[in-house]
mmCIF file of C-alpha atoms in Angstrom:
data_model
loop_
_atom_site.group_PDB
_atom_site.id
_atom_site.type_symbol
_atom_site.label_atom_id
_atom_site.label_comp_id
_atom_site.label_asym_id
_atom_site.label_seq_id
_atom_site.Cartn_x
_atom_site.Cartn_y
_atom_site.Cartn_z
ATOM 1 C CA UNK A 145 114.595 67.790 112.050
ATOM 2 C CA UNK A 146 116.489 69.525 109.235
ATOM 3 C CA UNK A 147 113.487 69.369 106.929
ATOM 4 C CA UNK A 148 111.253 70.812 109.621
ATOM 5 C CA UNK A 149 113.623 73.743 110.274
ATOM 6 C CA UNK A 150 113.885 74.411 106.551
ATOM 7 C CA UNK A 151 110.145 74.374 105.953
ATOM 8 C CA UNK A 152 109.629 76.576 109.010
ATOM 9 C CA UNK A 153 111.952 79.143 107.468
ATOM 10 C CA UNK A 154 110.073 79.019 104.193
ATOM 11 C CA UNK A 155 106.722 79.338 105.981
ATOM 12 C CA UNK A 156 107.952 82.347 107.957
ATOM 13 C CA UNK A 157 109.183 84.058 104.802
ATOM 14 C CA UNK A 158 105.830 83.627 103.081
ATOM 15 C CA UNK A 159 103.672 84.190 106.138
ATOM 16 C CA UNK A 160 105.325 87.279 107.562
ATOM 17 C CA UNK A 161 105.742 89.061 104.235
ATOM 18 C CA UNK A 162 102.129 88.237 103.405
ATOM 19 C CA UNK A 163 100.871 89.537 106.744
ATOM 20 C CA UNK A 164 102.924 92.706 106.263
ATOM 21 C CA UNK A 165 101.363 93.251 102.852
ATOM 22 C CA UNK A 166 97.868 92.654 104.221
ATOM 23 C CA UNK A 167 98.496 95.125 107.014
ATOM 24 C CA UNK A 168 100.060 97.653 104.640
ATOM 25 C CA UNK A 169 97.364 97.538 102.001
ATOM 26 C CA UNK A 170 94.715 97.784 104.720
ATOM 27 C CA UNK A 171 96.326 100.919 106.153
ATOM 28 C CA UNK A 172 96.398 102.448 102.691
ATOM 29 C CA UNK A 173 92.883 101.280 101.905
ATOM 30 C CA UNK A 174 91.571 102.915 105.051
ATOM 31 C CA UNK A 175 93.367 106.148 104.160
ATOM 32 C CA UNK A 176 91.886 105.936 100.653
ATOM 33 C CA UNK A 177 88.340 105.529 101.922
ATOM 34 C CA UNK A 178 88.761 108.630 104.059
ATOM 35 C CA UNK A 179 90.389 110.507 101.181
ATOM 36 C CA UNK A 180 87.529 109.654 98.823
ATOM 37 C CA UNK A 181 85.244 111.748 101.016
ATOM 38 C CA UNK A 182 87.414 114.788 100.294
ATOM 39 C CA UNK A 183 88.488 114.167 96.701
ATOM 40 C CA UNK A 184 86.917 111.264 94.833
ATOM 41 C CA UNK A 185 88.553 112.339 91.560
ATOM 42 C CA UNK A 186 91.979 111.106 92.733
ATOM 43 C CA UNK A 187 90.911 107.469 93.108
ATOM 44 C CA UNK A 188 93.522 106.265 90.604
ATOM 45 C CA UNK A 189 96.306 107.872 92.616
ATOM 46 C CA UNK A 190 94.975 106.374 95.842
ATOM 47 C CA UNK A 191 94.837 102.923 94.256
ATOM 48 C CA UNK A 192 98.396 103.188 92.991
ATOM 49 C CA UNK A 193 99.748 104.150 96.392
ATOM 50 C CA UNK A 194 97.584 101.561 98.155
ATOM 51 C CA UNK A 195 99.038 98.775 96.044
ATOM 52 C CA UNK A 196 102.689 99.508 96.856
ATOM 53 C CA UNK A 197 102.871 97.551 100.151
ATOM 54 C CA UNK A 198 101.615 94.430 98.387
ATOM 55 C CA UNK A 199 105.006 93.843 96.785
ATOM 56 C CA UNK A 200 106.540 92.446 99.967
ATOM 57 C CA UNK A 201 104.080 89.565 99.845
ATOM 58 C CA UNK A 202 105.273 88.868 96.323
ATOM 59 C CA UNK A 203 108.855 88.756 97.596
ATOM 60 C CA UNK A 204 107.782 86.089 100.065
ATOM 61 C CA UNK A 205 106.267 84.085 97.225
ATOM 62 C CA UNK A 206 109.454 84.420 95.156
ATOM 63 C CA UNK A 207 111.439 83.234 98.172
ATOM 64 C CA UNK A 208 109.046 80.304 98.587
ATOM 65 C CA UNK A 209 109.649 79.219 95.025
ATOM 66 C CA UNK A 210 113.434 79.574 95.241
ATOM 67 C CA UNK A 211 113.807 78.042 98.692
ATOM 68 C CA UNK A 212 111.394 75.146 98.214
ATOM 69 C CA UNK A 213 113.003 74.217 94.890
ATOM 70 C CA UNK A 214 116.452 74.158 96.472
ATOM 71 C CA UNK A 215 115.189 72.327 99.562
ATOM 72 C CA UNK A 216 113.521 69.620 97.468
ATOM 73 C CA UNK A 217 116.737 69.272 95.468
ATOM 74 C CA UNK A 218 118.778 68.824 98.658
ATOM 75 C CA UNK A 219 116.280 66.356 100.117
ATOM 76 C CA UNK A 220 116.239 64.296 96.907
ATOM 77 C CA UNK A 221 120.040 64.172 96.898
ATOM 78 C CA UNK A 222 120.161 63.332 100.606
ATOM 79 C CA UNK A 223 122.466 66.284 101.251
ATOM 80 C CA UNK A 224 120.353 68.505 103.522
ATOM 81 C CA UNK A 225 122.864 69.431 106.219
ATOM 82 C CA UNK A 226 122.357 71.169 109.544
ATOM 83 C CA UNK A 227 123.985 74.284 108.123
ATOM 84 C CA UNK A 228 121.620 74.313 105.144
ATOM 85 C CA UNK A 229 118.571 73.812 107.361
ATOM 86 C CA UNK A 230 119.572 76.640 109.686
ATOM 87 C CA UNK A 231 120.298 78.794 106.624
ATOM 88 C CA UNK A 232 116.764 78.240 105.354
ATOM 89 C CA UNK A 233 115.391 79.165 108.766
ATOM 90 C CA UNK A 234 117.606 82.251 109.106
ATOM 91 C CA UNK A 235 116.714 83.465 105.620
ATOM 92 C CA UNK A 236 113.029 82.940 106.268
ATOM 93 C CA UNK A 237 113.122 84.831 109.547
ATOM 94 C CA UNK A 238 115.180 87.664 108.047
ATOM 95 C CA UNK A 239 113.075 88.071 104.908
ATOM 96 C CA UNK A 240 109.839 87.670 106.834
ATOM 97 C CA UNK A 241 110.750 90.270 109.451
ATOM 98 C CA UNK A 242 112.164 92.797 106.988
ATOM 99 C CA UNK A 243 109.275 92.279 104.567
ATOM 100 C CA UNK A 244 106.698 92.629 107.323
ATOM 101 C CA UNK A 245 108.212 95.793 108.759
ATOM 102 C CA UNK A 246 108.968 97.423 105.421
ATOM 103 C CA UNK A 247 105.388 96.877 104.209
ATOM 104 C CA UNK A 248 104.060 98.428 107.406
ATOM 105 C CA UNK A 249 106.352 101.453 107.226
ATOM 106 C CA UNK A 250 105.823 101.867 103.496
ATOM 107 C CA UNK A 251 102.088 101.914 104.100
ATOM 108 C CA UNK A 252 102.487 104.759 106.562
ATOM 109 C CA UNK A 253 104.326 106.813 103.933
ATOM 110 C CA UNK A 254 101.677 105.989 101.330
ATOM 111 C CA UNK A 255 98.792 106.756 103.688
ATOM 112 C CA UNK A 256 100.254 110.181 104.408
ATOM 113 C CA UNK A 257 100.590 110.775 100.671
ATOM 114 C CA UNK A 258 96.993 109.715 100.117
ATOM 115 C CA UNK A 259 95.795 112.151 102.777
ATOM 116 C CA UNK A 260 97.888 114.926 101.270
ATOM 117 C CA UNK A 261 96.573 114.267 97.754
ATOM 118 C CA UNK A 262 93.029 114.389 99.127
ATOM 119 C CA UNK A 263 93.803 117.831 100.524
ATOM 120 C CA UNK A 264 94.719 119.033 97.050
ATOM 121 C CA UNK A 265 98.502 118.684 97.130
ATOM 122 C CA UNK A 266 100.402 117.333 94.131
ATOM 123 C CA UNK A 267 102.580 114.797 95.982
ATOM 124 C CA UNK A 268 102.042 111.529 94.096
ATOM 125 C CA UNK A 269 105.544 111.279 92.613
ATOM 126 C CA UNK A 270 107.242 112.429 95.814
ATOM 127 C CA UNK A 271 105.249 109.924 97.839
ATOM 128 C CA UNK A 272 106.190 107.099 95.487
ATOM 129 C CA UNK A 273 109.866 108.028 95.771
ATOM 130 C CA UNK A 274 109.686 108.151 99.568
ATOM 131 C CA UNK A 275 107.777 104.862 99.628
ATOM 132 C CA UNK A 276 110.575 103.227 97.645
ATOM 133 C CA UNK A 277 113.024 103.677 100.517
ATOM 134 C CA UNK A 278 111.499 101.109 102.906
ATOM 135 C CA UNK A 279 110.822 98.862 99.905
ATOM 136 C CA UNK A 280 114.539 98.833 99.107
ATOM 137 C CA UNK A 281 115.321 96.904 102.281
ATOM 138 C CA UNK A 282 112.765 94.225 101.489
ATOM 139 C CA UNK A 283 114.426 93.867 98.081
ATOM 140 C CA UNK A 284 117.824 93.510 99.761
ATOM 141 C CA UNK A 285 116.447 90.854 102.105
ATOM 142 C CA UNK A 286 115.016 88.977 99.118
ATOM 143 C CA UNK A 287 118.342 89.180 97.297
ATOM 144 C CA UNK A 288 120.179 87.915 100.366
ATOM 145 C CA UNK A 289 117.738 85.023 100.559
ATOM 146 C CA UNK A 290 118.177 84.189 96.886
ATOM 147 C CA UNK A 291 121.973 84.373 97.056
ATOM 148 C CA UNK A 292 122.098 82.263 100.217
ATOM 149 C CA UNK A 293 119.734 79.685 98.744
ATOM 150 C CA UNK A 294 121.733 79.453 95.522
ATOM 151 C CA UNK A 295 124.892 78.925 97.564
ATOM 152 C CA UNK A 296 123.554 75.905 99.453
#
């Protein structure tokens, strides 16, 4: 049962952050396609902003590596406790939910920036700064996951 709870947490971390990144990059990609009709010369800027929500999926992969390594170590030693299993699950749910939501909200910021750039406004840097704010919470969730995992 403890292994199952632990692996469920890991799967949720990877799955939810990945889905959030897919959703986020799709939102930005759709905004970019529309923006290309107005200003095709800014494609590089659109691509840069469209890629930002993909980082949350990478955080899920980092968590997978950290958590699965620690879980395999605990299983091999025969020391996987109930507390550790529930910690894996809690970390996975927390990182997955925060990563999913931050990618979605970051994509909305980026999509607005893409639309504004297409209209001729010079907002690339400002948009990237504003997009970093929701990203920050995904980074904090990843750090909490790493610190919790290292403490098990």
